[in-house]
């Protein structure tokens, strides 16, 4: 039996633009998803995931190509891609467990995919570099959902805080171990594919305006990288506010996100912005350590839920 676990993620800067060959900054979050794998002597893959009420869901190894419900597709397509690439075949017992709910938008699909791939390498005794785990996991995520820059996969593989360019063209750690962040959940589940497609349509309709926004976001991401390295939190906060202005212009913010952002800024935060596709999910706030508690209270008063998490976290590992 082998076990692997991978962290979730929070986008700090650069969402949406990162789909179009621009950089972003992503932080890994120590809410992990674990996967246990064991070889079986027959040709069955038996899945258990108590967190999503999945009990003994059985798939034949030769049927991995069939379309399965979305909640188990990441694991099954990861197994299929691994078997195809490394010419393997075996029945498996699979169990998954999440420390966080998929409704928060903290990257549960990418974390479960990366944990599965890492556990497969371990189970079949194949040495793999982080890059290989990233490539196979990113292919899996694209096979299942058809879109995505891969930043969430990179956070799950490498951990830490990363400067990332579309598809993993650049994956560079930003060497920092501690960042004064608050995470607020709006209570609304974001629909990432719909928002990504909406921005895509706007890009076709108004290429100059939208490309202009993407280029401004790129400049903000580059400045933020330096200011994070310098631990200049006041400047990082200011850059978050500028990034949020541009996301608002893209039309991806929401009433709930704006309420929480306003509550945080009114109680003294350096900066606050949505994190991820927008439309709901989480927002992130940067402030002095002294005001973190006041800001948490203000977010709760405005209807948000505080997500306590260690940021950054360690990347995928076997245990
Ligand atoms: C979603 O969390 C972030 C987006 O940039 C999509 C992606 O990069 O895959 C909107």
Tab-separated table of N, CA and C in Angstrom, residues 18-139:
chain	number	residue	atom	x	y	z
A	18	UNK	N	-3.234	34.475	-17.097
A	18	UNK	CA	-2.314	33.324	-17.177
A	18	UNK	C	-2.777	32.275	-18.203
A	19	UNK	N	-4.049	32.331	-18.582
A	19	UNK	CA	-4.518	31.437	-19.652
A	19	UNK	C	-3.878	31.870	-20.985
A	20	UNK	N	-3.532	33.170	-21.089
A	20	UNK	CA	-3.070	33.741	-22.364
A	20	UNK	C	-1.575	34.083	-22.329
A	21	UNK	N	-0.788	33.118	-21.916
A	21	UNK	CA	0.672	33.268	-21.969
A	21	UNK	C	1.239	34.385	-21.116
A	22	UNK	N	0.596	34.640	-20.004
A	22	UNK	CA	1.101	35.641	-19.062
A	22	UNK	C	1.447	34.919	-17.754
A	23	UNK	N	2.245	35.559	-16.894
A	23	UNK	CA	2.617	34.893	-15.641
A	23	UNK	C	1.553	35.070	-14.551
A	24	UNK	N	1.640	34.232	-13.528
A	24	UNK	CA	0.819	34.428	-12.333
A	24	UNK	C	1.660	34.065	-11.112
A	25	UNK	N	1.131	34.363	-9.929
A	25	UNK	CA	1.778	33.925	-8.687
A	25	UNK	C	0.759	33.112	-7.900
A	26	UNK	N	1.134	31.872	-7.571
A	26	UNK	CA	0.218	30.972	-6.863
A	26	UNK	C	0.876	30.490	-5.573
A	27	UNK	N	0.071	30.380	-4.517
A	27	UNK	CA	0.576	29.867	-3.239
A	27	UNK	C	-0.072	28.522	-2.967
A	28	UNK	N	0.706	27.567	-2.467
A	28	UNK	CA	0.120	26.290	-2.047
A	28	UNK	C	-0.430	26.452	-0.630
A	29	UNK	N	-1.477	25.684	-0.340
A	29	UNK	CA	-2.197	25.809	0.924
A	29	UNK	C	-2.216	24.453	1.611
A	30	UNK	N	-1.893	24.428	2.898
A	30	UNK	CA	-1.761	23.136	3.565
A	30	UNK	C	-3.103	22.516	3.969
A	31	UNK	N	-4.005	22.458	3.001
A	31	UNK	CA	-5.203	21.629	3.114
A	31	UNK	C	-4.947	20.562	2.066
A	32	UNK	N	-4.691	19.325	2.494
A	32	UNK	CA	-4.170	18.339	1.557
A	32	UNK	C	-5.235	17.326	1.126
A	33	UNK	N	-4.973	16.725	-0.036
A	33	UNK	CA	-5.786	15.584	-0.470
A	33	UNK	C	-4.862	14.372	-0.522
A	34	UNK	N	-5.299	13.275	0.102
A	34	UNK	CA	-4.481	12.064	0.152
A	34	UNK	C	-5.090	10.969	-0.715
A	35	UNK	N	-4.209	10.162	-1.291
A	35	UNK	CA	-4.630	9.011	-2.097
A	35	UNK	C	-3.847	7.784	-1.645
A	36	UNK	N	-4.550	6.691	-1.369
A	36	UNK	CA	-3.930	5.403	-1.030
A	36	UNK	C	-4.132	4.465	-2.218
A	37	UNK	N	-3.091	3.746	-2.592
A	37	UNK	CA	-3.203	2.782	-3.693
A	37	UNK	C	-2.647	1.432	-3.266
A	38	UNK	N	-3.295	0.377	-3.745
A	38	UNK	CA	-2.813	-0.980	-3.489
A	38	UNK	C	-3.093	-1.811	-4.740
A	39	UNK	N	-2.127	-2.656	-5.121
A	39	UNK	CA	-2.367	-3.507	-6.300
A	39	UNK	C	-3.357	-4.602	-5.952
A	40	UNK	N	-4.187	-4.996	-6.932
A	40	UNK	CA	-5.102	-6.120	-6.772
A	40	UNK	C	-4.683	-7.228	-7.738
A	41	UNK	N	-5.106	-8.450	-7.447
A	41	UNK	CA	-4.737	-9.569	-8.323
A	41	UNK	C	-5.754	-9.772	-9.434
A	42	UNK	N	-6.763	-8.924	-9.527
A	42	UNK	CA	-7.735	-9.077	-10.623
A	42	UNK	C	-7.685	-7.835	-11.521
A	43	UNK	N	-8.690	-7.648	-12.379
A	43	UNK	CA	-8.648	-6.519	-13.317
A	43	UNK	C	-9.643	-5.421	-12.919
A	44	UNK	N	-9.849	-5.277	-11.608
A	44	UNK	CA	-10.817	-4.267	-11.152
A	44	UNK	C	-10.108	-3.086	-10.487
A	45	UNK	N	-10.652	-1.903	-10.728
A	45	UNK	CA	-10.215	-0.725	-9.977
A	45	UNK	C	-11.378	-0.364	-9.058
A	46	UNK	N	-11.140	-0.434	-7.756
A	46	UNK	CA	-12.237	-0.213	-6.805
A	46	UNK	C	-11.947	1.062	-6.023
A	47	UNK	N	-12.862	2.026	-6.191
A	47	UNK	CA	-12.649	3.361	-5.615
A	47	UNK	C	-13.483	3.559	-4.357
A	48	UNK	N	-12.841	4.132	-3.334
A	48	UNK	CA	-13.564	4.555	-2.134
A	48	UNK	C	-13.180	5.978	-1.807
A	49	UNK	N	-14.182	6.808	-1.585
A	49	UNK	CA	-13.935	8.208	-1.212
A	49	UNK	C	-15.026	8.605	-0.223
A	50	UNK	N	-14.809	8.334	1.073
A	50	UNK	CA	-15.869	8.577	2.049
A	50	UNK	C	-16.371	10.023	2.028
A	51	UNK	N	-15.481	10.977	1.733
A	51	UNK	CA	-15.861	12.408	1.736
A	51	UNK	C	-16.917	12.751	0.711
A	52	UNK	N	-16.986	11.974	-0.377
A	52	UNK	CA	-18.023	12.263	-1.397
A	52	UNK	C	-18.976	11.070	-1.538
A	53	UNK	N	-19.086	10.307	-0.437
A	53	UNK	CA	-20.022	9.174	-0.379
A	53	UNK	C	-19.830	8.157	-1.481
A	54	UNK	N	-18.604	7.877	-1.826
A	54	UNK	CA	-18.324	6.895	-2.856
A	54	UNK	C	-17.837	5.623	-2.184
A	55	UNK	N	-18.578	4.526	-2.402
A	55	UNK	CA	-18.230	3.280	-1.722
A	55	UNK	C	-18.109	2.158	-2.752
A	56	UNK	N	-16.915	1.569	-2.848
A	56	UNK	CA	-16.664	0.424	-3.737
A	56	UNK	C	-17.153	0.643	-5.174
A	57	UNK	N	-16.887	1.823	-5.709
A	57	UNK	CA	-17.222	2.103	-7.119
A	57	UNK	C	-16.240	1.313	-7.975
A	58	UNK	N	-16.750	0.411	-8.821
A	58	UNK	CA	-15.859	-0.531	-9.512
A	58	UNK	C	-15.803	-0.266	-11.012
A	59	UNK	N	-14.579	-0.248	-11.533
A	59	UNK	CA	-14.333	-0.012	-12.957
A	59	UNK	C	-13.353	-1.090	-13.412
A	60	UNK	N	-13.560	-1.649	-14.612
A	60	UNK	CA	-12.600	-2.636	-15.114
A	60	UNK	C	-11.410	-1.918	-15.742
A	61	UNK	N	-10.212	-2.476	-15.549
A	61	UNK	CA	-9.001	-1.836	-16.085
A	61	UNK	C	-9.151	-1.565	-17.586
A	62	UNK	N	-9.832	-2.478	-18.310
A	62	UNK	CA	-9.966	-2.297	-19.757
A	62	UNK	C	-11.050	-1.290	-20.131
A	63	UNK	N	-11.767	-0.794	-19.134
A	63	UNK	CA	-12.852	0.163	-19.416
A	63	UNK	C	-12.483	1.589	-19.006
A	64	UNK	N	-11.191	1.863	-18.803
A	64	UNK	CA	-10.803	3.197	-18.307
A	64	UNK	C	-11.127	4.318	-19.297
A	65	UNK	N	-11.388	3.933	-20.564
A	65	UNK	CA	-11.682	4.954	-21.578
A	65	UNK	C	-13.111	5.466	-21.533
A	66	UNK	N	-13.971	4.769	-20.772
A	66	UNK	CA	-15.391	5.161	-20.760
A	66	UNK	C	-15.593	6.488	-20.024
A	67	UNK	N	-16.684	7.213	-20.323
A	67	UNK	CA	-16.921	8.482	-19.622
A	67	UNK	C	-17.529	8.225	-18.231
A	68	UNK	N	-16.843	8.608	-17.194
A	68	UNK	CA	-17.314	8.396	-15.814
A	68	UNK	C	-17.744	9.725	-15.204
A	69	UNK	N	-18.515	9.682	-14.076
A	69	UNK	CA	-18.928	10.937	-13.433
A	69	UNK	C	-17.717	11.806	-13.103
A	70	UNK	N	-17.899	13.126	-13.197
A	70	UNK	CA	-16.788	14.060	-13.054
A	70	UNK	C	-16.009	13.864	-11.754
A	71	UNK	N	-16.729	13.562	-10.658
A	71	UNK	CA	-16.050	13.525	-9.362
A	71	UNK	C	-14.995	12.411	-9.268
A	72	UNK	N	-15.071	11.405	-10.167
A	72	UNK	CA	-14.042	10.352	-10.120
A	72	UNK	C	-13.161	10.338	-11.371
A	73	UNK	N	-13.467	11.236	-12.316
A	73	UNK	CA	-12.761	11.189	-13.597
A	73	UNK	C	-11.281	11.553	-13.463
A	74	UNK	N	-10.951	12.495	-12.551
A	74	UNK	CA	-9.546	12.906	-12.425
A	74	UNK	C	-8.674	11.702	-12.023
A	75	UNK	N	-9.175	10.912	-11.056
A	75	UNK	CA	-8.420	9.750	-10.596
A	75	UNK	C	-8.324	8.703	-11.707
A	76	UNK	N	-9.461	8.416	-12.371
A	76	UNK	CA	-9.454	7.356	-13.387
A	76	UNK	C	-8.632	7.733	-14.617
A	77	UNK	N	-8.718	9.008	-15.039
A	77	UNK	CA	-7.931	9.431	-16.213
A	77	UNK	C	-6.442	9.476	-15.853
A	78	UNK	N	-6.121	9.832	-14.596
A	78	UNK	CA	-4.717	9.804	-14.159
A	78	UNK	C	-4.182	8.370	-14.278
A	79	UNK	N	-4.970	7.385	-13.820
A	79	UNK	CA	-4.541	5.979	-13.894
A	79	UNK	C	-4.386	5.564	-15.362
A	80	UNK	N	-5.379	5.923	-16.180
A	80	UNK	CA	-5.332	5.572	-17.611
A	80	UNK	C	-4.070	6.157	-18.267
A	81	UNK	N	-3.798	7.444	-18.020
A	81	UNK	CA	-2.631	8.087	-18.644
A	81	UNK	C	-1.327	7.444	-18.174
A	82	UNK	N	-1.276	7.099	-16.886
A	82	UNK	CA	-0.067	6.470	-16.342
A	82	UNK	C	0.136	5.093	-16.980
A	83	UNK	N	-0.923	4.285	-17.030
A	83	UNK	CA	-0.822	2.927	-17.605
A	83	UNK	C	-0.372	3.025	-19.072
A	84	UNK	N	-0.954	3.991	-19.813
A	84	UNK	CA	-0.599	4.112	-21.237
A	84	UNK	C	0.860	4.515	-21.396
A	85	UNK	N	1.279	5.513	-20.621
A	85	UNK	CA	2.648	6.028	-20.789
A	85	UNK	C	3.693	4.990	-20.368
A	86	UNK	N	3.437	4.260	-19.288
A	86	UNK	CA	4.463	3.347	-18.766
A	86	UNK	C	4.157	1.877	-19.059
A	87	UNK	N	3.203	1.676	-19.989
A	87	UNK	CA	2.867	0.304	-20.427
A	87	UNK	C	2.622	-0.621	-19.228
A	88	UNK	N	1.771	-0.203	-18.338
A	88	UNK	CA	1.446	-0.966	-17.133
A	88	UNK	C	-0.030	-1.352	-17.188
A	89	UNK	N	-0.393	-2.289	-16.372
A	89	UNK	CA	-1.796	-2.667	-16.237
A	89	UNK	C	-1.923	-3.428	-14.931
A	90	UNK	N	-2.862	-3.044	-14.085
A	90	UNK	CA	-3.070	-3.791	-12.841
A	90	UNK	C	-4.402	-3.371	-12.245
A	91	UNK	N	-5.039	-4.296	-11.549
A	91	UNK	CA	-6.185	-3.906	-10.741
A	91	UNK	C	-5.673	-3.083	-9.560
A	92	UNK	N	-6.525	-2.198	-9.041
A	92	UNK	CA	-6.082	-1.332	-7.942
A	92	UNK	C	-7.206	-1.108	-6.935
A	93	UNK	N	-6.834	-1.026	-5.665
A	93	UNK	CA	-7.732	-0.445	-4.669
A	93	UNK	C	-7.309	1.007	-4.494
A	94	UNK	N	-8.275	1.919	-4.589
A	94	UNK	CA	-7.964	3.347	-4.491
A	94	UNK	C	-8.827	3.969	-3.411
A	95	UNK	N	-8.205	4.712	-2.510
A	95	UNK	CA	-9.012	5.474	-1.551
A	95	UNK	C	-8.524	6.909	-1.541
A	96	UNK	N	-9.455	7.868	-1.518
A	96	UNK	CA	-9.051	9.279	-1.461
A	96	UNK	C	-9.718	9.943	-0.261
A	97	UNK	N	-8.995	10.929	0.282
A	97	UNK	CA	-9.551	11.665	1.422
A	97	UNK	C	-9.105	13.120	1.326
A	98	UNK	N	-10.058	14.057	1.473
A	98	UNK	CA	-9.722	15.479	1.348
A	98	UNK	C	-9.827	16.165	2.694
A	99	UNK	N	-8.877	17.063	2.968
A	99	UNK	CA	-8.963	17.858	4.205
A	99	UNK	C	-9.805	19.108	3.982
A	100	UNK	N	-10.247	19.323	2.736
A	100	UNK	CA	-11.075	20.505	2.474
A	100	UNK	C	-12.146	20.162	1.456
A	101	UNK	N	-13.206	20.948	1.468
A	101	UNK	CA	-14.312	20.684	0.554
A	101	UNK	C	-13.989	21.246	-0.827
A	102	UNK	N	-14.448	20.544	-1.878
A	102	UNK	CA	-14.189	21.017	-3.240
A	102	UNK	C	-14.917	22.333	-3.509
A	103	UNK	N	-15.903	22.686	-2.647
A	103	UNK	CA	-16.668	23.909	-2.942
A	103	UNK	C	-15.858	25.187	-2.691
A	104	UNK	N	-14.742	25.125	-1.962
A	104	UNK	CA	-13.968	26.344	-1.685
A	104	UNK	C	-13.156	26.843	-2.883
A	105	UNK	N	-12.985	25.999	-3.899
A	105	UNK	CA	-12.162	26.405	-5.043
A	105	UNK	C	-10.685	26.414	-4.715
A	106	UNK	N	-10.265	25.528	-3.803
A	106	UNK	CA	-8.849	25.487	-3.417
A	106	UNK	C	-8.056	24.468	-4.236
A	107	UNK	N	-8.616	24.020	-5.335
A	107	UNK	CA	-7.832	23.155	-6.226
A	107	UNK	C	-7.898	21.681	-5.887
A	108	UNK	N	-9.085	21.187	-5.502
A	108	UNK	CA	-9.163	19.774	-5.127
A	108	UNK	C	-8.944	18.851	-6.333
A	109	UNK	N	-9.386	19.257	-7.534
A	109	UNK	CA	-9.215	18.380	-8.704
A	109	UNK	C	-7.735	18.195	-9.018
A	110	UNK	N	-6.981	19.300	-9.014
A	110	UNK	CA	-5.552	19.167	-9.342
A	110	UNK	C	-4.824	18.430	-8.228
A	111	UNK	N	-5.184	18.662	-6.958
A	111	UNK	CA	-4.488	17.994	-5.851
A	111	UNK	C	-4.739	16.482	-5.888
A	112	UNK	N	-5.979	16.062	-6.203
A	112	UNK	CA	-6.248	14.616	-6.235
A	112	UNK	C	-5.541	13.969	-7.438
A	113	UNK	N	-5.464	14.706	-8.541
A	113	UNK	CA	-4.771	14.190	-9.734
A	113	UNK	C	-3.285	13.994	-9.440
A	114	UNK	N	-2.667	15.015	-8.855
A	114	UNK	CA	-1.227	14.964	-8.577
A	114	UNK	C	-0.918	13.868	-7.544
A	115	UNK	N	-1.759	13.740	-6.510
A	115	UNK	CA	-1.538	12.679	-5.509
A	115	UNK	C	-1.630	11.308	-6.158
A	116	UNK	N	-2.601	11.136	-7.054
A	116	UNK	CA	-2.771	9.836	-7.714
A	116	UNK	C	-1.536	9.500	-8.557
A	117	UNK	N	-1.075	10.467	-9.338
A	117	UNK	CA	0.090	10.220	-10.209
A	117	UNK	C	1.326	9.901	-9.355
A	118	UNK	N	1.531	10.673	-8.299
A	118	UNK	CA	2.693	10.425	-7.428
A	118	UNK	C	2.608	9.019	-6.807
A	119	UNK	N	1.408	8.643	-6.343
A	119	UNK	CA	1.234	7.335	-5.719
A	119	UNK	C	1.473	6.215	-6.744
A	120	UNK	N	1.073	6.445	-8.011
A	120	UNK	CA	1.295	5.429	-9.046
A	120	UNK	C	2.785	5.216	-9.294
A	121	UNK	N	3.547	6.306	-9.388
A	121	UNK	CA	5.000	6.171	-9.571
A	121	UNK	C	5.598	5.346	-8.425
A	122	UNK	N	5.153	5.647	-7.214
A	122	UNK	CA	5.675	4.948	-6.034
A	122	UNK	C	5.285	3.459	-6.074
A	123	UNK	N	4.007	3.196	-6.393
A	123	UNK	CA	3.495	1.819	-6.381
A	123	UNK	C	4.218	0.936	-7.397
A	124	UNK	N	4.529	1.524	-8.570
A	124	UNK	CA	5.167	0.717	-9.626
A	124	UNK	C	6.690	0.867	-9.626
A	125	UNK	N	7.209	1.550	-8.601
A	125	UNK	CA	8.662	1.633	-8.435
A	125	UNK	C	9.377	2.390	-9.541
A	126	UNK	N	8.729	3.432	-10.064
A	126	UNK	CA	9.372	4.218	-11.133
A	126	UNK	C	9.807	5.563	-10.548
A	127	UNK	N	11.072	5.918	-10.765
A	127	UNK	CA	11.590	7.218	-10.302
A	127	UNK	C	10.991	8.319	-11.173
A	128	UNK	N	10.525	9.398	-10.561
A	128	UNK	CA	9.999	10.489	-11.394
A	128	UNK	C	10.411	11.829	-10.828
A	129	UNK	N	10.875	12.712	-11.718
A	129	UNK	CA	11.180	14.084	-11.337
A	129	UNK	C	9.848	14.828	-11.177
A	130	UNK	N	9.913	15.961	-10.455
A	130	UNK	CA	8.697	16.780	-10.292
A	130	UNK	C	8.111	17.172	-11.655
A	131	UNK	N	9.004	17.433	-12.632
A	131	UNK	CA	8.539	17.884	-13.946
A	131	UNK	C	7.669	16.806	-14.618
A	132	UNK	N	8.068	15.552	-14.443
A	132	UNK	CA	7.322	14.447	-15.046
A	132	UNK	C	5.952	14.307	-14.369
A	133	UNK	N	5.951	14.485	-13.047
A	133	UNK	CA	4.662	14.421	-12.323
A	133	UNK	C	3.770	15.568	-12.789
A	134	UNK	N	4.373	16.757	-12.960
A	134	UNK	CA	3.598	17.905	-13.456
A	134	UNK	C	3.030	17.595	-14.838
A	135	UNK	N	3.877	17.124	-15.759
A	135	UNK	CA	3.434	16.922	-17.152
A	135	UNK	C	2.263	15.933	-17.242
A	136	UNK	N	2.396	14.823	-16.545
A	136	UNK	CA	1.352	13.793	-16.628
A	136	UNK	C	0.061	14.268	-15.931
A	137	UNK	N	0.228	15.005	-14.826
A	137	UNK	CA	-0.953	15.505	-14.107
A	137	UNK	C	-1.650	16.592	-14.927
A	138	UNK	N	-0.856	17.460	-15.541
A	138	UNK	CA	-1.456	18.548	-16.335
A	138	UNK	C	-2.196	17.975	-17.548
A	139	UNK	N	-1.600	16.970	-18.186
A	139	UNK	CA	-2.281	16.307	-19.316
A	139	UNK	C	-3.633	15.749	-18.832
